[in-house]
């Protein structure tokens, strides 16, 4: 059965267009698009509609520990002290908990206006480090969560082998992540198996970082990506850049670009600390920089060199990573505000005369679709009908037309201006709320009560 939509006003690839009719096929793809059309009686009628954006970087379980590492320790707190809390927290998580948290995260993403998630999942094994009976159990749970919430998902099972450059053995805290290339191959195969239960899914691979995967490891596992995306954390922390330089004589982005076939299939997550040649060559590679501004701020990572990277033609998308907040508008706002604060200028990341909101939104939609390998981010024939309807009656959007809608939403708003969300033509958010929020949040609450029962700061 196909569904038809009438959009009073939609952001199409060539701009804002009134009275758009879409025909959506049974697989959720837009099969026909006409403009200047009146609604027909059976059409699903929507108001102001944007294309759905992919959230390209998520570690779902970290949402449940948001706010638990905001107490200063005895020394200087950093990414590494946050990571200690994270390791302690994940020791409490079993597959049921992972599924409950992932579903909650996906509900929050949908309500924020994200329609796809790239789930970079590294919590593979049981608490003692032995594999589950099904080594792909955790991938299965993420798929089950997506079946419940309706979000499109790109599974990125993580390859994690070492605790540092020079192949330092993994630590006790990392025992739930660790695989050799053979075990990893089984994991990816199981992830593909479970993914078959979902309508809107891709599978890629994710060497965790150059700390956790050597260049030779990456070469060994690369064929497992098949046509899917390849994601890696890189150059997030100064200490990591220095350790890489000590071990290899090179900075991490340089080391990767010179030794792997980095191209459009790749997503380099963070890439915060780059020298001029790395910025230039990463941009030229066609890979996406996976930016997570709220997490990068929360963890004290540093500021991505957005001005130079965009000037070199670099592509980027947005991820909410640790999920300290899940808010599409706030991520893009912080990306721009970081530049404003350091440069003491305004409207830094757009060209003269161009709406900053529109410019950032378009780029993040394109980059997110590319990095997740999903046919999303555009309202066009052949793309999935991922539609985000804004509430034009909300005070933040009152009286706004054209690109000023995006400027007002992204710079003055948040998830509260998202009225409805369709993924592949299926309604997943109505009146601002996920259609399964109640059930998912009840289960999440029960799960968290157990996890937090004897948690000490
Ligand atoms: Zn991450």
XYZ file of N, CA, C and O and ligand atoms in Angstrom, residues 57 59 233 270 321, ligand 1:
21
model
N 26.431 9.818 14.996
C 27.330 9.209 15.988
C 26.645 9.098 17.342
O 26.364 10.120 17.986
N 26.533 6.609 21.084
C 26.757 5.460 21.960
C 25.556 5.477 22.905
O 25.578 6.153 23.939
N 36.784 7.118 15.556
C 37.090 8.294 16.374
C 38.519 8.720 16.060
O 39.404 7.870 15.995
N 34.902 13.481 15.296
C 35.578 14.572 16.023
C 36.616 15.267 15.127
O 36.404 16.380 14.733
N 26.629 11.603 20.148
C 27.735 10.917 20.813
C 27.404 10.447 22.234
O 26.752 9.428 22.420
Zn 32.062 8.594 20.301
